[in-house]
Coordinates of C-alpha atoms and ligand atoms in Angstrom, one line a residue:
X1 CA -0.3 0.0 -0.1
X2 CA 1.7 4.1 -0.7
X3 CA 2.0 6.0 2.2
X4 CA -1.0 8.3 1.9
X5 CA 0.8 12.5 1.5
X6 CA -0.5 13.1 4.5
X7 CA 2.1 10.8 6.1
X8 CA 5.6 11.2 4.5
X9 CA 6.8 14.4 6.3
X10 CA 7.3 14.2 9.6
X11 CA 5.1 16.3 10.8
X12 CA 6.7 19.5 13.4
X13 CA 5.5 19.8 16.9
X14 CA 4.4 24.0 17.5
X15 CA 5.5 23.7 20.6
X16 CA 4.8 27.8 21.3
X17 CA 3.8 27.2 24.8
X18 CA 2.7 30.8 27.1
X19 CA 5.8 33.0 27.5
X20 CA 4.7 36.4 29.0
X21 CA 7.8 38.9 29.5
X22 CA 8.4 38.6 33.5
X23 CA 9.6 41.8 35.1
X24 CA 10.3 42.2 39.1
X25 CA 8.8 45.4 40.7
X26 CA 9.4 47.1 43.5
X27 CA 5.7 49.2 44.9
X28 CA 3.3 47.1 43.3
X29 CA 0.6 49.2 44.3
X30 CA 2.0 52.4 42.2
X31 CA 2.3 49.8 39.5
X32 CA 0.8 51.0 36.1
X33 CA -1.2 47.8 35.3
X34 CA -4.6 45.9 34.3
X35 CA -4.9 43.6 37.3
X36 CA -3.1 43.7 40.7
X37 CA -2.8 40.3 42.0
X38 CA -3.0 40.3 46.7
X39 CA -3.6 37.7 48.8
X40 CA -5.2 36.8 51.9
X41 CA -5.3 34.4 54.9
X42 CA -8.2 32.7 56.3
X43 CA -7.0 35.9 59.2
X44 CA -8.1 37.9 57.0
X45 CA -4.1 40.1 58.2
X46 CA -3.8 43.1 55.2
X47 CA -0.5 41.8 54.1
X48 CA 1.3 45.3 52.7
X49 CA 0.5 45.4 50.0
X50 CA -2.5 45.2 50.4
X51 CA -2.3 47.8 53.2
X52 CA -1.3 50.3 50.6
X53 CA -4.0 49.6 48.0
X54 CA -6.4 49.5 50.7
X55 CA -5.5 53.0 51.7
X56 CA -5.9 53.8 47.5
X57 CA -9.3 52.9 47.2
X58 CA -10.2 54.5 51.0
X59 CA -11.2 51.7 52.9
X60 CA -13.2 49.4 50.9
X61 CA -10.7 46.2 50.7
X62 CA -11.1 46.3 55.3
X63 CA -14.8 47.1 54.7
X64 CA -15.3 44.0 51.9
X65 CA -13.4 41.9 54.7
X66 CA -15.1 43.4 57.2
X67 CA -19.2 42.4 55.1
X68 CA -18.2 38.6 54.9
X69 CA -16.7 39.8 50.8
X70 CA -14.3 37.8 50.8
X71 CA -13.0 35.3 54.2
X72 CA -9.5 34.2 53.1
X73 CA -10.6 31.0 52.5
X74 CA -8.3 28.9 49.6
X75 CA -9.2 29.6 46.2
X76 CA -11.4 31.7 46.9
X77 CA -11.6 34.4 44.4
X78 CA -12.8 38.7 44.2
X79 CA -12.3 41.0 41.2
X80 CA -12.8 43.8 42.3
X81 CA -12.3 47.6 41.2
X82 CA -8.7 49.3 41.3
X83 CA -7.0 52.2 42.6
X84 CA -6.6 53.2 38.5
X85 CA -10.6 53.3 38.1
X86 CA -11.0 55.0 40.8
X87 CA -9.5 58.0 39.3
X88 CA -5.2 57.4 40.9
X89 CA -2.5 57.8 39.0
X90 CA 0.1 55.2 38.4
X91 CA -2.1 52.2 39.4
X92 CA -3.8 49.1 39.0
X93 CA -7.8 49.5 36.8
X94 CA -8.6 45.8 38.7
X95 CA -7.9 44.0 41.9
X96 CA -8.1 40.4 42.2
X97 CA -7.9 39.2 45.7
X98 CA -7.2 35.4 46.0
X99 CA -7.9 33.5 49.6
X100 CA -4.4 32.1 50.8
X101 CA -6.4 29.9 53.0
X102 CA -4.3 28.6 56.3
X103 CA -0.8 30.8 57.3
X104 CA 0.5 28.4 58.3
X105 CA 0.1 25.4 55.5
X106 CA 1.4 27.9 52.8
X107 CA 3.8 25.2 51.0
X108 CA 5.8 25.3 47.7
X109 CA 1.8 22.9 46.0
X110 CA -0.5 25.9 47.7
X111 CA 2.0 28.9 46.3
X112 CA 1.6 26.8 42.8
X113 CA -1.8 25.8 42.8
X114 CA -3.0 29.2 44.2
X115 CA -0.6 31.6 41.4
X116 CA -2.3 29.3 38.7
X117 CA -5.8 30.2 40.0
X118 CA -5.6 33.2 40.0
X119 CA -4.3 33.9 36.8
X120 CA -7.2 31.5 35.5
X121 CA -9.2 33.8 37.3
X122 CA -8.7 36.2 35.1
X123 CA -9.8 34.5 32.1
X124 CA -10.9 35.3 28.8
X125 CA -9.6 39.3 29.0
X126 CA -7.5 40.3 27.5
X127 CA -4.7 42.1 29.9
X128 CA -1.6 43.2 29.1
X129 CA -0.1 43.8 32.4
X130 CA -0.6 42.5 35.4
X131 CA 1.4 43.1 38.0
X132 CA 1.6 39.7 41.5
X133 CA 2.3 40.1 44.9
X134 CA 1.4 36.9 46.4
X135 CA 5.4 36.1 47.4
X136 CA 4.9 38.1 50.6
X137 CA 3.0 35.1 52.5
X138 CA 4.9 32.5 51.2
X139 CA 8.5 31.5 52.3
X140 CA 11.4 31.9 49.8
X141 CA 11.5 28.3 49.0
X142 CA 8.0 28.7 47.6
X143 CA 8.6 31.7 45.0
X144 CA 9.9 29.6 42.1
X145 CA 6.5 27.7 42.1
X146 CA 4.4 30.9 42.5
X147 CA 5.4 31.6 39.1
X148 CA 5.9 27.9 37.4
X149 CA 2.3 28.0 38.9
X150 CA 1.3 31.1 36.3
X151 CA 3.0 29.4 33.2
X152 CA 0.5 26.8 34.5
X153 CA -2.5 28.2 34.8
X154 CA -2.4 29.7 31.3
X155 CA -1.7 26.6 29.8
X156 CA -5.1 24.9 28.3
X157 CA -6.0 22.1 26.0
X158 CA -7.8 24.3 24.2
X159 CA -4.7 24.7 21.6
X160 CA -6.6 24.4 18.4
X161 CA -9.3 27.6 18.9
X162 CA -8.4 30.4 17.4
X163 CA -9.4 32.6 20.9
X164 CA -7.7 31.0 23.2
X165 CA -9.2 30.2 26.7
X166 CA -7.3 32.4 28.4
X167 CA -5.4 35.2 27.5
X168 CA -1.4 35.2 27.6
X169 CA -0.4 39.0 29.4
X170 CA 2.0 40.6 27.5
X171 CA 3.4 41.1 30.9
X172 CA 3.4 39.5 34.9
X173 CA 5.5 42.0 36.6
X174 CA 6.2 40.1 40.2
X175 CA 6.7 41.4 43.4
X176 CA 9.1 40.5 46.1
X177 CA 10.4 37.4 44.5
X178 CA 14.5 37.3 43.7
X179 CA 15.5 37.2 39.8
X180 CA 16.8 33.0 40.4
X181 CA 13.7 32.4 41.8
X182 CA 11.8 33.7 38.8
X183 CA 14.1 31.7 36.2
X184 CA 14.2 28.6 38.1
X185 CA 10.2 28.7 38.2
X186 CA 10.1 30.0 34.6
X187 CA 12.3 26.9 33.9
X188 CA 9.8 24.8 36.2
X189 CA 6.9 25.7 34.7
X190 CA 7.7 25.7 30.9
X191 CA 8.8 22.6 31.6
X192 CA 6.0 21.5 33.2
X193 CA 3.4 22.7 30.0
X194 CA 5.9 21.0 27.2
X195 CA 4.8 17.7 29.1
X196 CA 1.8 18.3 28.4
X197 CA 1.1 20.3 25.8
X198 CA 3.6 17.1 24.0
X199 CA 0.1 15.3 25.4
X200 CA -2.6 17.5 24.3
X201 CA -1.1 17.5 21.0
X202 CA -3.5 14.8 19.0
X203 CA -1.4 11.8 17.9
X204 CA -2.0 12.6 13.9
X205 CA 1.0 15.4 15.4
X206 CA 3.2 13.2 17.8
X207 CA 3.6 10.1 17.1
X208 CA 7.4 8.1 17.8
X209 CA 9.0 10.1 14.4
X210 CA 7.9 12.9 15.2
X211 CA 8.6 13.0 19.2
X212 CA 12.0 12.3 18.8
X213 CA 12.7 14.9 16.4
X214 CA 11.1 17.6 18.2
X215 CA 12.6 16.1 21.4
X216 CA 15.9 16.5 19.3
X217 CA 15.9 20.0 18.2
X218 CA 15.3 20.8 21.6
X219 CA 17.8 18.9 23.1
X220 CA 20.4 20.7 20.8
X221 CA 18.8 24.5 22.0
X222 CA 19.6 23.8 25.4
X223 CA 22.7 21.5 25.6
X224 CA 21.2 18.1 26.0
X225 CA 23.3 15.0 24.4
X226 CA 20.3 13.6 22.0
X227 CA 20.6 9.8 20.5
X228 CA 17.8 8.6 18.9
X229 CA 17.8 4.7 18.0
X230 CA 15.3 4.7 14.5
X231 CA 13.5 0.7 13.5
X232 CA 17.2 -0.2 12.1
X233 CA 19.3 0.8 14.6
X234 CA 16.5 -1.1 17.4
X235 CA 16.7 -4.4 14.7
X236 CA 20.2 -4.3 15.0
X237 CA 20.0 -3.3 18.9
X238 CA 17.4 -6.5 20.0
X239 CA 14.5 -4.3 20.6
X240 CA 12.3 -6.9 19.8
X241 CA 9.5 -5.8 21.6
X242 CA 9.7 -2.1 21.1
X243 CA 9.6 -3.4 17.3
X244 CA 6.9 -6.2 17.7
X245 CA 4.6 -3.3 19.6
X246 CA 5.0 -0.7 16.8
X247 CA 4.4 -3.2 14.0
X248 CA 1.0 -2.6 13.6
X249 CA 1.6 0.8 12.7
X250 CA 2.5 2.7 9.5
X251 CA 4.7 4.9 12.4
X252 CA 7.3 3.2 12.8
X253 CA 9.3 3.0 16.7
X254 CA 11.7 4.7 18.4
X255 CA 13.7 4.7 21.1
X256 CA 15.6 8.4 22.6
X257 CA 18.5 8.6 24.7
X258 CA 18.6 12.0 27.0
X259 CA 21.8 13.3 28.7
X260 CA 21.9 15.8 31.0
X261 CA 25.8 15.4 32.2
X262 CA 25.7 17.6 35.0
X263 CA 28.3 16.1 37.4
X264 CA 31.1 14.3 37.9
X265 CA 32.3 12.5 35.0
X266 CA 32.5 9.0 35.9
X267 CA 29.6 9.2 38.2
X268 CA 26.9 6.9 37.4
X269 CA 23.8 8.7 36.3
X270 CA 20.4 8.4 38.5
X271 CA 17.8 6.9 34.8
X272 CA 14.1 8.0 33.9
X273 CA 12.3 6.0 32.0
X274 CA 9.2 6.9 30.1
X275 CA 6.1 5.3 27.7
X276 CA 5.6 6.9 24.7
X277 CA 2.5 5.2 23.4
X278 CA 1.6 8.2 21.0
X279 CA -2.1 5.7 20.5
X280 CA -3.0 2.8 22.1
X281 CA -6.0 1.5 20.0
X282 CA -5.3 -1.7 22.4
X283 CA -3.7 -2.6 19.1
X284 CA -5.6 -6.8 18.4
X285 CA -6.9 -6.6 21.9
X286 CA -9.3 -3.3 20.5
X287 CA -10.2 -1.1 23.3
X288 CA -13.8 -0.6 22.5
X289 CA -14.5 3.4 21.4
X290 CA -14.7 4.9 24.6
X291 CA -11.7 3.9 25.6
X292 CA -9.8 4.7 22.9
X293 CA -10.8 8.0 23.3
X294 CA -7.9 9.6 25.4
X295 CA -5.3 7.8 24.1
X296 CA -3.2 10.5 22.8
X297 CA -2.1 10.4 26.3
X298 CA -1.0 7.6 26.1
X299 CA 2.6 8.9 26.1
X300 CA 1.8 11.0 28.9
X301 CA 5.2 9.6 30.6
X302 CA 7.6 9.6 27.7
X303 CA 6.4 13.6 27.9
X304 CA 7.6 13.9 31.6
X305 CA 10.9 13.1 31.1
X306 CA 11.5 15.2 28.4
X307 CA 9.6 18.0 30.7
X308 CA 12.0 16.5 33.6
X309 CA 15.2 16.3 31.4
X310 CA 14.4 20.1 29.6
X311 CA 14.0 21.1 33.5
X312 CA 17.4 19.7 34.5
X313 CA 19.0 21.0 31.9
X314 CA 18.3 24.5 31.8
X315 CA 18.7 24.9 35.5
X316 CA 22.3 23.2 35.1
X317 CA 21.7 20.6 37.9
X318 CA 24.4 19.2 38.7
X319 CA 24.3 15.9 38.6
X320 CA 25.0 13.4 36.0
X321 CA 20.7 12.3 34.6
X322 CA 19.7 10.4 31.8
X323 CA 16.7 10.1 30.6
X324 CA 15.1 7.3 28.0
X325 CA 11.9 6.8 26.1
X326 CA 10.1 4.1 24.4
X327 CA 8.4 5.7 21.9
X328 CA 5.4 2.9 19.5
X329 CA 2.2 3.6 19.1
X330 CA -0.1 0.5 19.0
X331 CA -2.4 0.4 16.2
X332 CA -4.3 -2.5 14.0
X333 CA -2.6 -3.5 10.8
X334 CA -1.9 -7.4 9.3
X335 CA 1.7 -6.7 10.5
X336 CA -0.1 -6.3 14.5
X337 CA 2.3 -8.7 17.3
X338 CA 0.0 -11.3 17.6
X339 CA -2.1 -12.7 21.0
X340 CA -0.1 -16.1 21.1
X341 CA 3.7 -14.4 20.3
X342 CA 6.8 -14.8 22.2
X343 CA 9.1 -12.5 21.9
X344 CA 12.5 -12.3 22.7
X345 CA 12.7 -9.2 24.3
X346 CA 16.8 -7.2 24.3
X347 CA 17.5 -8.5 28.1
X348 CA 17.6 -12.1 26.7
X349 CA 13.9 -12.7 28.0
X350 CA 11.3 -14.2 26.0
X351 CA 7.5 -13.0 26.8
X352 CA 4.4 -14.2 25.9
X353 CA 2.0 -11.7 24.8
X354 CA -1.9 -12.9 25.5
X355 CA -3.2 -9.3 25.0
X356 CA -2.1 -6.9 22.7
X357 CA -2.9 -4.1 24.8
X358 CA -1.1 -4.4 27.5
X359 CA 2.0 -3.0 25.4
X360 CA 3.0 -0.4 27.9
X361 CA 5.3 -2.5 29.8
X362 CA 6.4 -5.1 26.1
X363 CA 7.6 -1.6 25.0
X364 CA 9.4 -0.8 29.2
X365 CA 10.9 -4.3 28.9
X366 CA 13.6 -3.4 26.3
X367 CA 13.4 0.9 27.2
X368 CA 14.2 -0.5 30.2
X369 CA 17.3 -3.7 29.5
X370 CA 18.9 0.0 27.2
X371 CA 18.7 2.3 30.4
X372 CA 20.5 -0.3 32.8
X373 CA 22.9 -0.6 30.7
X374 CA 24.7 2.4 31.7
X375 CA 24.8 1.4 35.4
X376 CA 22.4 4.1 36.1
X377 CA 22.3 4.4 40.6
X378 CA 19.0 4.9 40.3
X379 CA 15.9 4.8 38.4
X380 CA 12.8 5.9 38.0
X381 CA 10.0 4.9 35.4
X382 CA 6.4 6.1 34.5
X383 CA 4.1 4.9 32.8
X384 CA 0.3 5.9 31.9
X385 CA 0.1 1.7 32.5
X386 CA -2.7 0.2 34.2
X387 CA -6.6 0.9 34.4
X388 CA -6.1 -1.7 37.7
X389 CA -4.3 1.8 39.3
X390 CA -6.8 4.1 38.9
X391 CA -9.6 1.5 40.0
X392 CA -7.3 1.2 43.1
X393 CA -6.3 5.3 43.6
X394 CA -8.3 7.2 41.3
X395 CA -8.1 10.3 39.3
X396 CA -5.4 12.1 40.7
X397 CA -3.2 10.0 42.5
X398 CA -0.4 8.0 41.3
X399 CA 0.6 4.2 42.3
X400 CA 4.3 3.5 43.1
X401 CA 5.9 0.0 43.1
X402 CA 9.9 -0.7 43.8
X403 CA 12.8 -3.4 44.9
X404 CA 14.3 -0.6 47.0
X405 CA 12.1 1.0 49.6
X406 CA 14.8 3.7 50.5
X407 CA 14.7 5.3 46.7
X408 CA 11.0 4.9 47.1
X409 CA 10.2 6.8 50.2
X410 CA 12.8 9.4 47.9
X411 CA 10.3 9.3 45.2
X412 CA 8.0 9.9 47.5
X413 CA 8.6 12.7 49.8
X414 CA 10.1 15.0 46.8
X415 CA 6.4 14.0 45.2
X416 CA 4.8 14.6 48.1
X417 CA 7.0 18.2 48.7
X418 CA 5.9 19.5 45.6
X419 CA 1.9 18.8 45.7
X420 CA 1.9 15.6 43.3
X421 CA 0.4 12.2 45.1
X422 CA 1.4 9.4 45.1
X423 CA 1.0 6.1 46.9
X424 CA 3.0 2.9 47.4
X425 CA 1.0 -0.4 46.3
X426 CA 3.2 -3.9 48.0
X427 CA 5.2 -5.8 45.5
X428 CA 5.1 -9.5 47.7
X429 CA 6.7 -11.6 46.0
X430 CA 3.7 -13.5 46.2
X431 CA 2.6 -12.0 42.8
X432 CA 5.3 -13.1 41.1
X433 CA 3.8 -16.2 39.7
X434 CA 1.4 -14.6 38.7
X435 CA 3.1 -13.4 35.0
X436 CA 5.2 -16.5 35.4
X437 CA 4.0 -17.8 31.5
X438 CA 3.8 -21.4 30.7
X439 CA 5.2 -21.4 26.9
X440 CA 7.9 -18.4 28.0
X441 CA 9.7 -16.7 30.9
X442 CA 6.8 -14.5 30.9
X443 CA 3.4 -13.3 30.5
X444 CA 2.2 -9.9 29.3
X445 CA -1.0 -10.0 32.0
X446 CA -1.4 -11.3 35.0
X447 CA -4.1 -13.8 35.9
X448 CA -7.9 -12.0 36.0
X449 CA -8.0 -8.4 36.7
X450 CA -7.5 -8.6 40.4
X451 CA -4.7 -6.9 41.8
X452 CA -3.2 -5.3 38.0
X453 CA -0.8 -2.0 38.7
X454 CA 1.0 -4.9 40.5
X455 CA 1.3 -7.4 38.0
X456 CA 2.2 -5.0 36.1
X457 CA 4.8 -4.1 37.9
X458 CA 6.0 -7.5 38.3
X459 CA 6.8 -7.5 35.1
X460 CA 8.7 -4.7 34.4
X461 CA 10.5 -5.9 37.4
X462 CA 12.4 -8.5 35.4
X463 CA 14.0 -5.9 33.1
X464 CA 15.5 -3.7 36.0
X465 CA 18.5 -6.3 37.0
X466 CA 19.8 -4.8 40.5
X467 CA 19.1 -1.2 39.9
X468 CA 16.9 0.3 42.5
X469 CA 14.3 0.8 41.2
X470 CA 11.4 2.4 41.6
X471 CA 8.2 2.8 38.8
X472 CA 5.3 4.9 39.1
X473 CA 2.0 4.0 37.3
X474 CA 0.3 7.4 36.1
X475 CA -2.4 6.5 33.9
X476 CA -5.0 8.6 36.7
X477 CA -3.2 11.5 37.0
X478 CA -1.6 12.3 33.7
X479 CA -4.5 13.1 31.9
X480 CA -8.5 14.6 33.0
X481 CA -11.2 15.7 32.1
X482 CA -12.1 17.2 34.7
X483 CA -11.3 21.2 34.4
X484 CA -10.3 22.4 38.1
X485 CA -10.2 26.2 39.4
X486 CA -6.0 25.9 39.0
X487 CA -5.2 23.6 35.8
X488 CA -7.6 23.1 32.8
X489 CA -9.0 19.6 32.0
X490 CA -6.8 17.5 29.4
X491 CA -2.7 16.9 30.3
X492 CA -1.1 17.9 33.4
X493 CA 2.5 17.2 33.1
X494 CA 2.0 15.4 36.2
X495 CA 5.5 14.5 38.0
X496 CA 7.6 16.8 36.1
X497 CA 8.4 18.8 39.7
X498 CA 8.1 15.9 41.6
X499 CA 11.3 14.6 39.5
X500 CA 13.2 18.1 39.7
X501 CA 13.1 17.9 43.4
X502 CA 14.1 14.4 43.1
X503 CA 16.9 14.5 41.1
X504 CA 17.8 17.5 42.8
X505 CA 17.6 16.1 46.5
X506 CA 19.1 12.8 45.8
X507 CA 23.3 13.0 47.5
X508 CA 25.7 11.5 45.6
X509 CA 26.5 8.5 47.2
Ligands
LIG601 N1 -2.4 2.4 28.5 C1 -3.1 1.5 28.9 C2 -3.8 2.6 30.7 C3 -5.0 3.4 30.4 C4 -5.9 3.7 30.5 C5 -4.2 4.6 30.2 C6 -6.7 4.3 31.3 C7 -4.8 5.7 30.9 C8 -6.1 5.6 31.6 C9 -2.7 0.5 29.3 O1 -2.1 0.5 27.9 C10 -3.6 -0.9 29.1 O2 -4.7 -0.6 27.7 N2 -3.8 -1.7 30.0 C11 -4.6 -2.1 29.9 C12 -3.5 -4.0 31.1 C13 -4.7 -4.8 30.4 C14 -4.9 -6.0 28.8 C15 -3.7 -6.5 31.5 C16 -6.0 -2.5 30.6 O3 -5.2 -1.4 32.0 O4 -6.9 -2.6 31.0
LIG602 MN1 -2.6 -0.8 26.5
LIG603 ZN1 -1.0 1.7 26.8

């Protein structure tokens, strides 16, 4: 069959992310702007900026608080006419008040979510200049999260609408945030948005080749080393598992290897590995339509890896880190891999395919094997791996499974500090027999559907050797159909912030 015209060129992926111009201001209440954003805690004590605004407004802020028009409850917003609208020169036309909740609980999570909520509350109106004066209530260690949250709030899933869901201000002026915190926050926000954009783009735009090509050009811009294995190299490298999953697609699979060399030469790296199934139709074990609609999100793990590597490189983190993405499209055709097939993986272990929809673990088997070749001192993989993990933990919590409790504790601590919920599931030996095959070493499904998230992790454990390893099943939190005040529906960029923090916190052995 001749290749169709639309498929002959690798589609360039546009990565035009929200880029307001960030500046800092010393005197936010005296700044000529469209909107001034100020926070109010539950204790209703006015910040220095709020006091100035109150004065400029003749005490109306205090009266609104006294009359319970705003309480300071976390996430509450109120948009009022600013001193500029009341005739003051050089002052804000509008003031957005945002509730910050309990002052004692202000941390990176609330900084990120509340700044995002605030910028989203400004909604569809175009604003030239927004002044954000939220830093005062937060410790300095949260200031970059405020900036990251602002960028996060501006990125939406409506990337194919002429009128954007949220207008990006030309300038965001930040009060009370030092310039290196601003820079760090910008990198963090951009990196999360990069991961989100890659997931939100449809599978006809993001496929193995275009994902790899985009990563390659990005890597060059930011000084990451990047290697892409095409289908021929994958044959040479015995990556038969990746090739099997990608075999049914017109879009050939790829393996992406990114390296950030920020640490001492010869210092063993940390490894992060992502499932990059750019579309999961289920293959011959085809999904029903309802189960397939969001399956462009099945490269969410790979997107998180790229987003994290982007952040580490741009921040110049002084660690050696490798990022690997197994990229394949799981499709239905005459060349699809089949039920009953036995694949000899790169590691030499054979796997029996009993369900072609359990493809993520198959792609990861080879990807993890390539990763351990770099002798990493610890490895984290991220995968939208199982519906079973969502049954266990719901749509907002990632599942963690590990062969090394101390690395798992470190990853979970980093995630907790960033406000990204993760819950650990057990890896008892008794689960091992559930993935044993009668014809090969292992099979790609468990016995029945019980413990499906864990049996998937048990399958993966076969390919990590004795590397300390944490598997994060992000099937729930990677993609959502419900918008929240602090984020649009669609891709979430989950775990980019947590992984950056984990890498930074990881002590050199
Ligand atoms: N990509 C899916 C898992 C998934 C489901 C991610 C929903 C995000 C939202 C994965 O490849 C899959 O199909 N898993 C199967 C495994 C089963 C066949 C053993 C599942 O969970 O049903
Ligand atoms: Mn699947
Ligand atoms: Zn999948």
